[in-house]
Structure formats: structure tokens, C-alpha cells
CSV table of N, CA, C and O in Angstrom, one decimal:
chain,number,residue,atom,x,y,z
A,1,MET,N,-15.6,-35.8,-98.1
A,1,MET,CA,-14.5,-36.8,-98.3
A,1,MET,C,-13.4,-36.9,-97.4
A,1,MET,O,-13.4,-35.8,-96.7
A,2,ARG,N,-13.0,-38.1,-97.1
A,2,ARG,CA,-12.3,-38.4,-96.0
A,2,ARG,C,-10.5,-37.7,-96.5
A,2,ARG,O,-10.2,-37.5,-97.7
A,3,ILE,N,-9.9,-37.2,-95.6
A,3,ILE,CA,-8.8,-36.3,-95.6
A,3,ILE,C,-7.9,-37.5,-96.6
A,3,ILE,O,-6.9,-36.8,-97.5
A,4,ASP,N,-7.5,-38.5,-95.9
A,4,ASP,CA,-6.7,-39.5,-96.9
A,4,ASP,C,-6.9,-39.6,-98.2
A,4,ASP,O,-6.2,-39.7,-99.1
A,5,LYS,N,-7.9,-39.8,-98.3
A,5,LYS,CA,-8.7,-40.0,-99.9
A,5,LYS,C,-8.2,-38.7,-100.7
A,5,LYS,O,-7.9,-38.6,-101.7
A,6,PHE,N,-8.4,-37.4,-100.5
A,6,PHE,CA,-8.5,-36.4,-100.6
A,6,PHE,C,-7.0,-36.3,-101.0
A,6,PHE,O,-6.6,-35.8,-102.2
A,7,LEU,N,-6.0,-36.4,-100.3
A,7,LEU,CA,-4.7,-36.1,-100.4
A,7,LEU,C,-3.8,-37.1,-101.3
A,7,LEU,O,-3.3,-36.7,-102.1
A,8,LYS,N,-4.6,-38.6,-101.6
A,8,LYS,CA,-4.4,-39.1,-102.7
A,8,LYS,C,-5.0,-38.7,-104.0
A,8,LYS,O,-4.2,-38.5,-105.1
A,9,ASN,N,-6.3,-38.2,-104.1
A,9,ASN,CA,-6.7,-38.1,-105.2
A,9,ASN,C,-6.2,-37.0,-105.8
A,9,ASN,O,-6.3,-36.3,-106.9
A,10,SER,N,-5.9,-35.9,-105.0
A,10,SER,CA,-5.3,-34.5,-105.5
A,10,SER,C,-4.1,-34.7,-105.9
A,10,SER,O,-3.3,-33.5,-106.3
A,11,ARG,N,-3.5,-35.7,-105.4
A,11,ARG,CA,-1.7,-35.8,-105.9
A,11,ARG,C,-0.9,-35.1,-104.6
A,11,ARG,O,0.3,-35.0,-105.2
A,12,ILE,N,-1.6,-34.8,-103.9
A,12,ILE,CA,-0.5,-34.0,-102.8
A,12,ILE,C,0.2,-35.3,-102.4
A,12,ILE,O,1.6,-34.9,-102.2
A,13,ILE,N,-0.3,-36.6,-101.9
A,13,ILE,CA,0.5,-37.2,-101.4
A,13,ILE,C,0.2,-38.5,-102.2
A,13,ILE,O,-1.1,-38.8,-102.7
A,14,LYS,N,1.4,-39.3,-102.9
A,14,LYS,CA,1.1,-40.4,-103.7
A,14,LYS,C,0.3,-41.5,-103.5
A,14,LYS,O,-0.4,-41.9,-104.2
A,15,ARG,N,0.3,-42.0,-102.4
A,15,ARG,CA,-0.5,-43.3,-101.8
A,15,ARG,C,-1.3,-42.9,-100.5
A,15,ARG,O,-0.9,-42.4,-100.0
A,16,ARG,N,-2.7,-43.4,-100.7
A,16,ARG,CA,-3.4,-43.5,-99.6
A,16,ARG,C,-2.9,-43.8,-98.1
A,16,ARG,O,-3.0,-43.6,-97.1
A,17,GLN,N,-2.0,-44.9,-98.2
A,17,GLN,CA,-1.5,-45.6,-97.1
A,17,GLN,C,-0.5,-44.4,-96.5
A,17,GLN,O,-0.4,-44.2,-95.1
A,18,VAL,N,0.1,-43.9,-97.4
A,18,VAL,CA,1.0,-42.9,-96.9
A,18,VAL,C,0.4,-41.4,-96.2
A,18,VAL,O,0.7,-41.1,-95.2
A,19,ALA,N,-0.6,-41.5,-97.0
A,19,ALA,CA,-1.6,-40.1,-96.2
A,19,ALA,C,-2.3,-40.8,-94.9
A,19,ALA,O,-2.2,-39.6,-94.0
A,20,LYS,N,-2.6,-41.6,-95.1
A,20,LYS,CA,-3.1,-42.5,-93.6
A,20,LYS,C,-2.1,-42.4,-92.5
A,20,LYS,O,-2.1,-41.8,-91.3
A,21,GLU,N,-0.7,-42.4,-92.6
A,21,GLU,CA,0.2,-42.5,-91.9
A,21,GLU,C,0.5,-40.9,-91.5
A,21,GLU,O,1.1,-40.9,-90.2
A,22,ALA,N,0.6,-40.1,-92.3
A,22,ALA,CA,0.8,-38.9,-92.1
A,22,ALA,C,-0.2,-38.2,-91.1
A,22,ALA,O,0.2,-37.9,-90.3
A,23,CYS,N,-1.3,-38.5,-91.2
A,23,CYS,CA,-2.5,-38.3,-90.5
A,23,CYS,C,-2.2,-38.8,-89.0
A,23,CYS,O,-2.3,-38.2,-88.1
A,24,GLU,N,-1.8,-39.9,-89.2
A,24,GLU,CA,-1.6,-40.8,-87.5
A,24,GLU,C,-0.6,-40.2,-87.2
A,24,GLU,O,-0.3,-40.0,-85.9
A,25,ASN,N,0.5,-39.8,-87.9
A,25,ASN,CA,1.8,-39.2,-87.2
A,25,ASN,C,1.5,-37.6,-87.0
A,25,ASN,O,2.5,-37.0,-86.4
A,26,GLY,N,-0.2,-37.0,-86.9
A,26,GLY,CA,0.2,-35.8,-86.4
A,26,GLY,C,0.4,-34.7,-87.4
A,26,GLY,O,0.8,-33.5,-87.2
A,27,ARG,N,0.9,-35.0,-88.8
A,27,ARG,CA,1.5,-33.9,-89.6
A,27,ARG,C,0.5,-33.3,-90.9
A,27,ARG,O,1.0,-32.6,-91.5
A,28,VAL,N,-0.8,-33.7,-90.4
A,28,VAL,CA,-1.9,-33.4,-91.3
A,28,VAL,C,-2.9,-32.4,-90.4
A,28,VAL,O,-3.6,-33.1,-89.4
A,29,THR,N,-3.0,-31.1,-90.9
A,29,THR,CA,-4.4,-30.2,-90.2
A,29,THR,C,-5.2,-29.8,-91.0
A,29,THR,O,-5.2,-29.6,-91.9
A,30,ILE,N,-6.5,-29.9,-90.4
A,30,ILE,CA,-7.6,-29.3,-91.4
A,30,ILE,C,-8.3,-28.0,-90.8
A,30,ILE,O,-8.4,-28.0,-89.3
A,31,ASN,N,-7.8,-27.1,-91.1
A,31,ASN,CA,-8.3,-25.7,-90.5
A,31,ASN,C,-7.7,-25.3,-89.0
A,31,ASN,O,-8.6,-25.4,-87.7
A,32,ASP,N,-6.4,-25.8,-88.9
A,32,ASP,CA,-5.6,-25.7,-87.6
A,32,ASP,C,-6.0,-26.6,-86.5
A,32,ASP,O,-5.5,-26.9,-85.7
A,33,LYS,N,-6.4,-27.9,-86.9
A,33,LYS,CA,-7.0,-29.0,-86.0
A,33,LYS,C,-6.4,-30.2,-86.5
A,33,LYS,O,-6.2,-30.4,-87.7
A,34,ILE,N,-5.9,-30.7,-85.7
A,34,ILE,CA,-5.1,-32.1,-86.2
A,34,ILE,C,-6.2,-33.1,-87.0
A,34,ILE,O,-7.1,-33.4,-86.1
A,35,ALA,N,-5.7,-33.5,-88.0
A,35,ALA,CA,-6.7,-34.7,-88.6
A,35,ALA,C,-6.5,-36.0,-88.5
A,35,ALA,O,-5.0,-36.4,-88.5
A,36,LYS,N,-7.3,-36.9,-88.2
A,36,LYS,CA,-7.0,-38.3,-88.5
A,36,LYS,C,-7.3,-38.8,-89.8
A,36,LYS,O,-7.8,-37.8,-90.9
A,37,ALA,N,-6.9,-39.8,-90.0
A,37,ALA,CA,-7.2,-40.3,-91.7
A,37,ALA,C,-8.7,-40.1,-92.2
A,37,ALA,O,-9.0,-39.8,-93.2
A,38,GLY,N,-9.7,-40.6,-91.3
A,38,GLY,CA,-11.0,-40.4,-91.3
A,38,GLY,C,-11.7,-39.0,-91.3
A,38,GLY,O,-13.0,-39.0,-91.6
A,39,SER,N,-11.1,-38.0,-91.3
A,39,SER,CA,-11.5,-36.7,-90.8
A,39,SER,C,-12.1,-36.1,-92.1
A,39,SER,O,-11.4,-36.4,-93.4
A,40,LEU,N,-13.2,-35.6,-92.1
A,40,LEU,CA,-13.7,-35.4,-93.3
A,40,LEU,C,-13.4,-33.7,-93.9
A,40,LEU,O,-13.2,-33.2,-93.0
A,41,VAL,N,-13.2,-33.9,-95.0
A,41,VAL,CA,-12.7,-32.5,-95.7
A,41,VAL,C,-13.8,-31.9,-96.6
A,41,VAL,O,-14.5,-32.8,-97.1
A,42,GLU,N,-14.1,-30.5,-96.6
A,42,GLU,CA,-15.1,-30.1,-97.4
A,42,GLU,C,-14.4,-28.6,-98.1
A,42,GLU,O,-13.4,-28.4,-97.6
A,43,GLU,N,-15.1,-28.2,-99.2
A,43,GLU,CA,-14.7,-27.3,-99.8
A,43,GLU,C,-14.4,-26.1,-99.0
A,43,GLU,O,-15.6,-25.9,-98.4
A,44,GLY,N,-13.3,-25.2,-99.3
A,44,GLY,CA,-13.3,-24.0,-98.5
A,44,GLY,C,-12.4,-24.5,-97.2
A,44,GLY,O,-11.9,-23.5,-96.6
A,45,ASP,N,-12.4,-25.5,-96.9
A,45,ASP,CA,-11.2,-25.8,-95.4
A,45,ASP,C,-9.6,-25.7,-96.1
A,45,ASP,O,-9.4,-25.7,-97.2
A,46,VAL,N,-9.1,-25.3,-94.9
A,46,VAL,CA,-7.6,-25.1,-95.1
A,46,VAL,C,-6.9,-26.5,-94.6
A,46,VAL,O,-7.0,-26.6,-93.4
A,47,VAL,N,-6.2,-27.0,-95.7
A,47,VAL,CA,-5.3,-28.3,-95.0
A,47,VAL,C,-3.9,-27.9,-95.1
A,47,VAL,O,-3.3,-27.3,-96.2
A,48,GLU,N,-3.4,-28.1,-94.0
A,48,GLU,CA,-1.7,-28.3,-93.9
A,48,GLU,C,-1.0,-29.6,-93.8
A,48,GLU,O,-1.3,-30.3,-93.2
A,49,VAL,N,0.1,-29.6,-94.5
A,49,VAL,CA,0.7,-30.9,-94.6
A,49,VAL,C,2.2,-30.7,-94.3
A,49,VAL,O,2.4,-30.1,-95.0
A,50,VAL,N,2.7,-31.1,-93.5
A,50,VAL,CA,4.0,-31.2,-93.1
A,50,VAL,C,4.8,-32.0,-93.7
A,50,VAL,O,4.7,-33.3,-93.5
A,51,PHE,N,5.7,-32.1,-94.7
A,51,PHE,CA,6.9,-32.7,-95.4
A,51,PHE,C,8.3,-32.6,-94.7
A,51,PHE,O,8.8,-31.9,-95.2
A,52,GLY,N,8.6,-33.5,-93.5
A,52,GLY,CA,10.0,-33.1,-93.1
A,52,GLY,C,10.4,-31.8,-92.9
A,52,GLY,O,9.7,-31.1,-91.6
A,53,THR,N,10.8,-30.9,-93.5
A,53,THR,CA,11.2,-29.7,-92.9
A,53,THR,C,10.3,-28.5,-93.8
A,53,THR,O,10.3,-27.3,-93.4
A,54,SER,N,9.6,-29.0,-94.9
A,54,SER,CA,8.8,-27.9,-95.5
A,54,SER,C,7.4,-28.1,-95.1
A,54,SER,O,7.1,-29.5,-94.8
A,55,THR,N,6.5,-27.1,-95.3
A,55,THR,CA,4.8,-27.3,-95.0
A,55,THR,C,4.2,-26.7,-96.3
A,55,THR,O,4.6,-25.8,-96.9
A,56,LEU,N,3.2,-27.6,-96.7
A,56,LEU,CA,2.5,-27.2,-97.9
A,56,LEU,C,0.9,-26.9,-97.2
A,56,LEU,O,0.3,-27.6,-96.5
A,57,LYS,N,0.6,-25.8,-97.5
A,57,LYS,CA,-0.9,-24.9,-97.1
A,57,LYS,C,-1.9,-24.9,-98.4
A,57,LYS,O,-1.1,-24.1,-99.2
A,58,VAL,N,-2.9,-25.6,-98.3
A,58,VAL,CA,-3.6,-25.5,-99.4
A,58,VAL,C,-5.3,-25.2,-99.1
A,58,VAL,O,-5.6,-25.7,-97.7
A,59,ARG,N,-6.0,-24.7,-100.0
A,59,ARG,CA,-7.3,-24.2,-99.6
A,59,ARG,C,-8.1,-25.2,-100.7
A,59,ARG,O,-7.9,-25.3,-102.0
A,60,VAL,N,-9.1,-26.2,-100.2
A,60,VAL,CA,-9.8,-27.0,-101.1
A,60,VAL,C,-11.0,-26.3,-101.9
A,60,VAL,O,-11.7,-25.7,-101.2
A,61,LEU,N,-10.7,-26.8,-103.2
A,61,LEU,CA,-11.6,-25.8,-103.9
A,61,LEU,C,-12.9,-26.9,-104.5
A,61,LEU,O,-14.3,-26.4,-104.7
A,62,SER,N,-12.5,-28.2,-104.6
A,62,SER,CA,-13.4,-29.2,-105.1
A,62,SER,C,-13.2,-30.6,-104.7
A,62,SER,O,-11.8,-30.8,-104.4
A,63,LEU,N,-14.0,-31.3,-104.5
A,63,LEU,CA,-13.9,-32.7,-104.3
A,63,LEU,C,-13.9,-33.5,-105.4
A,63,LEU,O,-15.4,-33.9,-105.6
A,64,ILE,N,-13.0,-34.1,-105.9
A,64,ILE,CA,-13.4,-35.2,-107.2
A,64,ILE,C,-13.0,-36.5,-106.8
A,64,ILE,O,-11.7,-36.5,-106.5
A,65,ASP,N,-14.0,-37.0,-106.9
A,65,ASP,CA,-13.6,-38.5,-106.7
A,65,ASP,C,-13.3,-39.4,-108.0
A,65,ASP,O,-13.8,-39.6,-109.0
A,66,GLY,N,-12.0,-40.2,-107.5
A,66,GLY,CA,-11.4,-40.3,-108.7
A,66,GLY,C,-10.8,-39.2,-109.9
A,66,GLY,O,-11.0,-40.0,-111.1
A,67,ALA,N,-10.4,-38.5,-109.4
A,67,ALA,CA,-9.6,-37.2,-110.2
A,67,ALA,C,-8.5,-37.7,-110.8
A,67,ALA,O,-7.7,-38.3,-110.8
A,68,LYS,N,-8.6,-37.3,-112.3
A,68,LYS,CA,-7.4,-37.9,-113.2
A,68,LYS,C,-6.3,-36.9,-112.9
A,68,LYS,O,-6.3,-35.7,-112.3
A,69,LYS,N,-4.9,-37.2,-113.5
A,69,LYS,CA,-3.9,-36.6,-113.2
A,69,LYS,C,-4.2,-35.1,-113.8
A,69,LYS,O,-3.3,-34.2,-113.0
A,70,ASN,N,-4.7,-34.6,-114.9
A,70,ASN,CA,-4.8,-33.3,-115.4
A,70,ASN,C,-6.2,-32.6,-114.8
A,70,ASN,O,-5.7,-31.5,-114.8
A,71,THR,N,-6.8,-33.1,-113.9
A,71,THR,CA,-7.7,-32.5,-112.9
A,71,THR,C,-7.4,-32.3,-111.4
A,71,THR,O,-7.7,-31.5,-110.8
A,72,ALA,N,-6.5,-33.0,-111.2
A,72,ALA,CA,-5.9,-33.1,-109.5
A,72,ALA,C,-5.5,-31.7,-109.1
A,72,ALA,O,-6.3,-31.3,-108.1
A,73,THR,N,-4.8,-31.1,-109.8
A,73,THR,CA,-4.3,-29.9,-109.3
A,73,THR,C,-5.7,-28.9,-109.2
A,73,THR,O,-5.4,-27.8,-108.5
A,74,SER,N,-6.6,-28.8,-109.7
A,74,SER,CA,-7.9,-27.9,-109.6
A,74,SER,C,-8.7,-28.2,-108.6
A,74,SER,O,-9.4,-27.7,-108.0
A,75,MET,N,-8.4,-29.3,-107.6
A,75,MET,CA,-9.0,-29.7,-106.6
A,75,MET,C,-8.4,-28.9,-105.4
A,75,MET,O,-9.3,-28.7,-104.1
A,76,TYR,N,-7.2,-28.2,-105.5
A,76,TYR,CA,-7.0,-27.3,-104.5
A,76,TYR,C,-6.3,-25.8,-104.8
A,76,TYR,O,-5.3,-26.1,-106.2
A,77,GLU,N,-5.8,-25.0,-104.0
A,77,GLU,CA,-4.8,-23.7,-104.5
A,77,GLU,C,-4.0,-23.6,-103.5
A,77,GLU,O,-4.2,-23.8,-102.0
A,78,VAL,N,-2.7,-23.3,-103.9
A,78,VAL,CA,-1.8,-23.3,-102.6
A,78,VAL,C,-1.7,-21.9,-102.0
A,78,VAL,O,-2.1,-20.9,-102.8
A,79,ILE,N,-1.7,-21.8,-101.0
A,79,ILE,CA,-1.9,-20.3,-100.1
A,79,ILE,C,-0.4,-20.2,-99.2
A,79,ILE,O,-0.1,-21.2,-98.7
A,80,ASP,N,-0.5,-19.0,-98.8
A,80,ASP,CA,0.9,-18.8,-97.7
A,80,ASP,C,0.6,-18.7,-96.5
A,80,ASP,O,-0.7,-18.6,-96.3
A,81,GLY,N,1.6,-19.0,-96.0
A,81,GLY,CA,1.3,-19.1,-94.3
A,81,GLY,C,0.7,-17.7,-93.7
A,81,GLY,O,-0.2,-17.9,-93.0
């Protein structure tokens, strides 16, 4: 699954366009490599997103296409730096 779509489906970022812009600005990494919007994410990958002064680091648990609000948080687990 594309990283911009994963960020939207998992509700980490609300809109796909915003997720795409975050990738274009170098604020998203997959396994410590800067991700482009079309970069593929797989189960087990570590995704890091920088929001201003804070950073969210998560491990991908599942890839659900069209996830509902109550299942979105099961797509990832938050991990410490």
C-alpha cells in the first residue's frame, strides 16, 4: 500500500493530500529512509511522521483498504524512539 494512502486509512493524517504534502516535504520516513508519496509500506515497517515539533513513530501491523474509524487504530502500534 502507498504510504500516503496508509497514513489516511490509519487516520494518522486526516487527508491524503496532506499526507502527500508531508512526504514531499521530507517529514515521513519508512525504516529510516525518506518516503515519497508513492513509496510502498508493508507489515512490520516502521513509519515516522514529523508534526511540527513532535514526532510519531509507529510499526505497521496490518494494511486495511478502506478501514473504518474503529479499525483504523489496529493498523499500527505506537513505538518509542
